[in-house]
Coordinates of C-alpha atoms in Angstrom, one line a residue:
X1 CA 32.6 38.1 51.3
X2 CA 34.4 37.0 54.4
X3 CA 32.4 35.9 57.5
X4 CA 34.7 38.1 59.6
X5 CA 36.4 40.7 57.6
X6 CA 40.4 40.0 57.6
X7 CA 39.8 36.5 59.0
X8 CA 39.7 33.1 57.3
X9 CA 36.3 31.7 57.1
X10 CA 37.4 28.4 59.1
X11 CA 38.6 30.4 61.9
X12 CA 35.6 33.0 61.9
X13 CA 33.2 29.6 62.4
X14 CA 35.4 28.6 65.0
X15 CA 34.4 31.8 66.4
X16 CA 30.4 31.7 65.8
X17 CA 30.4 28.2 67.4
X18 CA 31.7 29.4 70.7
X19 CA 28.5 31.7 71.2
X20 CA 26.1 30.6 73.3
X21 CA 22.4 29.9 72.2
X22 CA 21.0 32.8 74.1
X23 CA 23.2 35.3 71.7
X24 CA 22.0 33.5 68.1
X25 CA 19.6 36.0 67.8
X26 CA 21.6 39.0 67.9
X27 CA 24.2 37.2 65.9
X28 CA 21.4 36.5 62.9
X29 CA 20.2 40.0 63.1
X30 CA 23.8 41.2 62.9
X31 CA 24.8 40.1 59.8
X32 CA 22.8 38.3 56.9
X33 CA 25.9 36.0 56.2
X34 CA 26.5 35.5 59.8
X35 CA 22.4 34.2 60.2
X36 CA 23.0 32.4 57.0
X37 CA 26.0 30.3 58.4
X38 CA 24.0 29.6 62.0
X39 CA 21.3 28.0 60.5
X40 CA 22.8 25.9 58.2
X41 CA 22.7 21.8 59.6
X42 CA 26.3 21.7 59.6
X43 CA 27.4 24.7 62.0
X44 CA 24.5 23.1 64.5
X45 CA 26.7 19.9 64.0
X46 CA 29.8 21.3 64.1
X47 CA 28.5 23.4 67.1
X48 CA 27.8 20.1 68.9
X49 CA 30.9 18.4 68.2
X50 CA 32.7 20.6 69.5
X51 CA 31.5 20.4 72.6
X52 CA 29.5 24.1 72.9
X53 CA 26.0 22.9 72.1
X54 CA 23.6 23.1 75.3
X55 CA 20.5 21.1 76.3
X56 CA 17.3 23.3 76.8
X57 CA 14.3 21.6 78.3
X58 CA 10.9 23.5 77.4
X59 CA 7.8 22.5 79.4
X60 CA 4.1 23.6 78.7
X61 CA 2.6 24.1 82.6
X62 CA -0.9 25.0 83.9
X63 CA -2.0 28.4 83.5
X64 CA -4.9 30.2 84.1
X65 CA -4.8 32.8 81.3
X66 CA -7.9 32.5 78.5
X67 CA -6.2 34.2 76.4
X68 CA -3.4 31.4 75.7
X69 CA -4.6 28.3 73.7
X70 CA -1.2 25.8 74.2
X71 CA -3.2 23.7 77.0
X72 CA -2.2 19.9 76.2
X73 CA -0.5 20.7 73.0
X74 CA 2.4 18.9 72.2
X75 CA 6.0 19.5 72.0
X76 CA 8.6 18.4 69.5
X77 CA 12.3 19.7 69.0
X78 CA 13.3 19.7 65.5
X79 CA 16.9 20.8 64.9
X80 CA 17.1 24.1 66.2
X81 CA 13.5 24.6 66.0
X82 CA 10.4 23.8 69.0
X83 CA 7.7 22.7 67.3
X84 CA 3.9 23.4 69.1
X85 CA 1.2 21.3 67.4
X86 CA -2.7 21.5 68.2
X87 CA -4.1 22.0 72.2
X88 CA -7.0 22.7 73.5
X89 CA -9.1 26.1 73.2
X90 CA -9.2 27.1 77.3
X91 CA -12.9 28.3 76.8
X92 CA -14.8 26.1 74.3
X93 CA -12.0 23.0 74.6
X94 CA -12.7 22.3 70.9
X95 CA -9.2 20.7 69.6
X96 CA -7.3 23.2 67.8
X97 CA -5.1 21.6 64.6
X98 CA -2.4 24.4 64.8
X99 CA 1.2 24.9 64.2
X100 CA 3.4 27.3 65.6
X101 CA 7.6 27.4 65.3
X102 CA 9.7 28.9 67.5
X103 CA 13.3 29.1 66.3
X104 CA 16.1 29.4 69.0
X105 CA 18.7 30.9 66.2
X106 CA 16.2 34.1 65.6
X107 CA 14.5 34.1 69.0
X108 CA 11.1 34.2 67.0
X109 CA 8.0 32.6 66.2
X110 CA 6.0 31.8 63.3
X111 CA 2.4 29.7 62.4
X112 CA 3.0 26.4 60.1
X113 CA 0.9 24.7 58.1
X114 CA -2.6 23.7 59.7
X115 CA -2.2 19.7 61.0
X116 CA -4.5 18.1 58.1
X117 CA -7.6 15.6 58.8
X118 CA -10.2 15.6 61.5
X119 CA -9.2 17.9 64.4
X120 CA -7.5 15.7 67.2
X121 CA -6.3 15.8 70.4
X122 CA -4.7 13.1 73.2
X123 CA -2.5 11.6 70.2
X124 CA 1.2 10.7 70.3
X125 CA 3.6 12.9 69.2
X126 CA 7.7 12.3 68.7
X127 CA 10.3 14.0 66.5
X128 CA 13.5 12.5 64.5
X129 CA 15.1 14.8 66.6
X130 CA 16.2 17.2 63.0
X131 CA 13.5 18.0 60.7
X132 CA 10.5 15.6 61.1
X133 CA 7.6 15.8 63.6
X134 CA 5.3 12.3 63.6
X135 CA 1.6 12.6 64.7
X136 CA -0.4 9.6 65.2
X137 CA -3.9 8.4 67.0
X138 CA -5.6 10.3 69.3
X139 CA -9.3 11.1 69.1
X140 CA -11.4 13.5 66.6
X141 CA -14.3 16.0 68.0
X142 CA -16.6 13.2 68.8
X143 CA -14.5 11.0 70.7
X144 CA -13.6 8.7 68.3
X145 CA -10.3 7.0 68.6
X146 CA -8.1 7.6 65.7
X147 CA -5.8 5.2 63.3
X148 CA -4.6 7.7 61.3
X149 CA -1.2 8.9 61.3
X150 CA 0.5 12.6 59.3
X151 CA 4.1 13.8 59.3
X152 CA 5.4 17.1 59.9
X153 CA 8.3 18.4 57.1
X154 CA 9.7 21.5 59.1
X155 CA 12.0 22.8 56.8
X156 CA 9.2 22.7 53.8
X157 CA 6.3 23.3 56.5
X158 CA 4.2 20.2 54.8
X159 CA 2.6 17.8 55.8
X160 CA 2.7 14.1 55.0
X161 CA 0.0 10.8 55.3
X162 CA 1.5 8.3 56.6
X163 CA -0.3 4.4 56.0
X164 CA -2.6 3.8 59.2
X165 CA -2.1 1.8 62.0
X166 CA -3.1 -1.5 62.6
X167 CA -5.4 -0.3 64.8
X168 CA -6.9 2.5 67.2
X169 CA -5.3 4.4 69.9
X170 CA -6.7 7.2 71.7
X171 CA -4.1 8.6 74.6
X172 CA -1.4 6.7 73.0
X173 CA 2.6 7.4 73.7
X174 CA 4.5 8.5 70.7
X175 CA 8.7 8.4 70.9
X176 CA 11.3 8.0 68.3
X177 CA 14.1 5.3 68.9
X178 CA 16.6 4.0 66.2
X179 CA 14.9 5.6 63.0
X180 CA 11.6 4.4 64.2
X181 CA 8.3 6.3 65.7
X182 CA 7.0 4.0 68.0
X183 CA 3.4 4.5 69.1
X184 CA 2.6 3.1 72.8
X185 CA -0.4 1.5 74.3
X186 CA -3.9 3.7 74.0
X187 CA -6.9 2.4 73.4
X188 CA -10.0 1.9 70.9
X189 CA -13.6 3.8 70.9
X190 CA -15.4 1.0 72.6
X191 CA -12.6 0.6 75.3
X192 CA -12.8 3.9 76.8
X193 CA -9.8 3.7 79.1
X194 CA -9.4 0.4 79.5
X195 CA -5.6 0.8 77.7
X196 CA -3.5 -1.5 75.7
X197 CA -0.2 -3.4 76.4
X198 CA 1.1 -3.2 72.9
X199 CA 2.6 -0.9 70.6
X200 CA 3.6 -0.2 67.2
X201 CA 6.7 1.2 65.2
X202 CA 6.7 3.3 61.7
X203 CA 9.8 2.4 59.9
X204 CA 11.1 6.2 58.1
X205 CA 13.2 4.2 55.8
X206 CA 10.3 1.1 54.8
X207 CA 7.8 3.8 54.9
X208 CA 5.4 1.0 57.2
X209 CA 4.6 -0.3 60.2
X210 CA 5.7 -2.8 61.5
X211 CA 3.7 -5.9 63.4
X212 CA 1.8 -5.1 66.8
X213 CA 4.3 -6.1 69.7
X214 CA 1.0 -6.7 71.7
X215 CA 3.3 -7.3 75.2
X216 CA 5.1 -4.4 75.2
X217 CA 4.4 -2.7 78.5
X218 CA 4.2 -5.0 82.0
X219 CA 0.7 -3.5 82.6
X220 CA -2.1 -1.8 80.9
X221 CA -1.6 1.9 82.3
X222 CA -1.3 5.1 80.7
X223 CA 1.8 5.1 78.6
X224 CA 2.5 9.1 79.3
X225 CA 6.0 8.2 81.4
X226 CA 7.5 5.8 78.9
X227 CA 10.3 7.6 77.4
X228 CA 13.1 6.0 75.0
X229 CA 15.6 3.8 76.4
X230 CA 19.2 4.2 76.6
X231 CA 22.3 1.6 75.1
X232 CA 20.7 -1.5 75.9
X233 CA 17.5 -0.4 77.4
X234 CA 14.7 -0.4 75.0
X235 CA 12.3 1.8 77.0
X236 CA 12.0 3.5 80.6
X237 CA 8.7 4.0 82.4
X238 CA 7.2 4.7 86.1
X239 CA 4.5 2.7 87.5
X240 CA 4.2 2.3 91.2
X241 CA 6.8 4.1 92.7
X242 CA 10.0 2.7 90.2
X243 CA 11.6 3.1 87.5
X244 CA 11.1 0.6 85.2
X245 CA 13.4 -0.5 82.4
X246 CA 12.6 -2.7 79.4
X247 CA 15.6 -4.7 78.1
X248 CA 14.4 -7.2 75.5
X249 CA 11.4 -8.6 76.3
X250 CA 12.0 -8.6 80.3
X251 CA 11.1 -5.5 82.4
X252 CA 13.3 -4.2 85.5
X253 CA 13.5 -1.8 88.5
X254 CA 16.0 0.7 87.4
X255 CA 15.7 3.0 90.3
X256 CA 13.2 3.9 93.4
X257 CA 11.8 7.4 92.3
X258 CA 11.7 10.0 95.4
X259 CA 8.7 10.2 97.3
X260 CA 8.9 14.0 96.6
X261 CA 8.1 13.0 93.0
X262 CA 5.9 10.0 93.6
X263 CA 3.5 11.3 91.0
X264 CA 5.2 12.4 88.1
X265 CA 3.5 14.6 85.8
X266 CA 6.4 14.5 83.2
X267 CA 9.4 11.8 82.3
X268 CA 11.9 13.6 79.8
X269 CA 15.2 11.8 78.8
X270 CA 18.3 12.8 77.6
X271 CA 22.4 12.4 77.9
X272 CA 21.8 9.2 79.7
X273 CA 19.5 11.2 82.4
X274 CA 16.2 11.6 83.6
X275 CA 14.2 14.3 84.1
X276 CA 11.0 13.1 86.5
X277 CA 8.8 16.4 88.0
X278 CA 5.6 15.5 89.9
X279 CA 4.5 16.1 93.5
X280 CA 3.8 13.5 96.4
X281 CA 0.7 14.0 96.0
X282 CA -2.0 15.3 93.5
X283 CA -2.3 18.9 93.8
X284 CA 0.6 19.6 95.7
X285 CA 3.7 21.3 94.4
X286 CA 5.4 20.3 91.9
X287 CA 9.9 19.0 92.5
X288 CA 12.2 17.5 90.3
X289 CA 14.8 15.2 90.3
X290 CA 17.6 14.0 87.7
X291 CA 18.1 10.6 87.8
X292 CA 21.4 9.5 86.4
X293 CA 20.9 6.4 84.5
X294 CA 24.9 5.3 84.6
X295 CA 25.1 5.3 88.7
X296 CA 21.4 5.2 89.4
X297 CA 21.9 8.4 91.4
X298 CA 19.3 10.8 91.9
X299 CA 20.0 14.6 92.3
X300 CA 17.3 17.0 93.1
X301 CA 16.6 20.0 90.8
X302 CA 15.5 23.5 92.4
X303 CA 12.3 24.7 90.5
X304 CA 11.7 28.4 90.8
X305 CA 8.1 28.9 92.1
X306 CA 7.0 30.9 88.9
X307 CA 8.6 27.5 87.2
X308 CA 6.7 25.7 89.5
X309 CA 3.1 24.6 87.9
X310 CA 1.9 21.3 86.7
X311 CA 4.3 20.4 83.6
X312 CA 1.8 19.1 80.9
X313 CA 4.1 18.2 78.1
X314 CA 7.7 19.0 77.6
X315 CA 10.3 18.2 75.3
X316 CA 14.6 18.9 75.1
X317 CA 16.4 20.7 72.6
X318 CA 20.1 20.6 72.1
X319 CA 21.5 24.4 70.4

């Protein structure tokens, strides 16, 4: 059966790939071939390389309804799926273990599998970017810091143990750079706070970890603006008013950040840009600015008011 009746197939995807995301929905509920053919890994790669893929950024912001559980949940993009894992109940703030997909082809979601182990929250959190979700650290239900690390399978909606790491790390940074899921700083249960300058890296091919880099941030701070690097820069972060990249071992000023977003709530990164929204000032309202990592050139981003709350986690997609 032909995608498009009197057309060949090869000129009916040519045709598919030029919708845009928004319409993937009513193309899937069109046609059972046509859904077929969207979701398969090779039209979302086709649809890239042709140049009619478009970067979503999703953000998770304050709200004040208790009938919503996604408070400090995290976000992961895998493929064309966003991927929600645990949170905090708004009423009893007991640490929820849940999984919910929502998939931008069908404009739908649906619950995964339950995260396995003790019920944790404040751990790090990064995807492969296509079907793999990493989980690692973090604390359980009586504030102990967490070793343990699980893997998200998206397409099988599984999860896998992963070997723990070397050591504890409660509020820790998870990102994924160059087949690795690097966890960042954190801390132990009889630190409290008092975070770490190292991190670690889960090798997906090895199936380990690899040695403690105990130096790897220029401060012990919260690691919650590091952010992967870009070509030769290994990592980005804020801390006092810059942008900081790491290149090798040595850490430079990339860029003064606006005093509009002097404190960020949220560093996202993608297409050789940054994404930094915060506020001058805690409590005041929230800005953002793209920072253009080629020319160092910021450019500021209107934020509808509705848009407007204090971004807890976010994440990009690219459809």
């Amino acid at each position: 059966m032909e995608l498009i009746p009197g057309l060949p197939d090869d000129i009916a995807r040519e045709c598919l790939i030029r919708v845009p995301y928004a319409g993937f929905s009513t193309v899937g509920s069109t046609c059972k071939r046509w859904k077929a053919e969207i979701e398969l890994p090779r039209f979302r790669s086709h649809h890239e390389s042709a140049g009619h893929s478009q970067t979503i950024f999703i953000m998770a912001q304050a709200i004040t309804d208790p009938t919503r559980n996604i408070g400090l949940a995290k976000l992961a993009a895998a493929g064309s799926d966003l991927v929600v894992i645990g949170g905090l109940d708004p009423v009893s703030w007991e640490a929820s273990s849940s999984v919910y997909i929502y998939s931008f082809i069908t404009a739908t979601w649906h619950r995964g599998a339950d995260m396995p182990g003790a019920q944790r929250s404040f751990f790090g959190c990064a995807s492969d970017g296509d079907r793999v979700v990493f989980v690692a650290g973090g604390h359980d239900s009586e504030k102990n810091a967490l070793r343990s690390a699980v893997a998200y399978l998206v397409e099988r909606d599984e999860w896998a143990a992963l070997p723990d790491m070397s050591r504890e790390r409660d509020e820790c940074k998870g990102i994924f750079r160059s087949g690795k899921f690097h966890v960042i700083g954190g801390y132990g249960t009889e630190m409290q706070g008092k975070f770490e300058k190292s991190c670690e890296a889960f090798d997906t091919m090895a199936w380990q970890w690899g040695r403690v880099r105990e130096d790897a941030l220029m401060a012990s701070t919260c690691p919650r603006t590091c952010v992967e690097g870009n070509a030769d820069d290994h990592l980005y972060m804020w801390k006092d008013g810059d942008v900081l990249a790491l290149r090798g071992s040595t850490w430079r000023v990339k860029a003064k950040i606006p005093g509009d977003v002097h404190n960020p709530s949220h560093v996202t990164k993608w297409q050789g840009k940054l994404l930094v929204i915060g506020s001058p000032k805690i409590g005041e309202p929230q800005e953002a600015y793209l920072l253009d990592m080629s020319t160092c050139t910021w450019t500021n981003v209107e934020l509808p008011e509705k848009f407007s709350g204090h971004v807890q986690v976010a994440c990009c997609v690219e459809i």
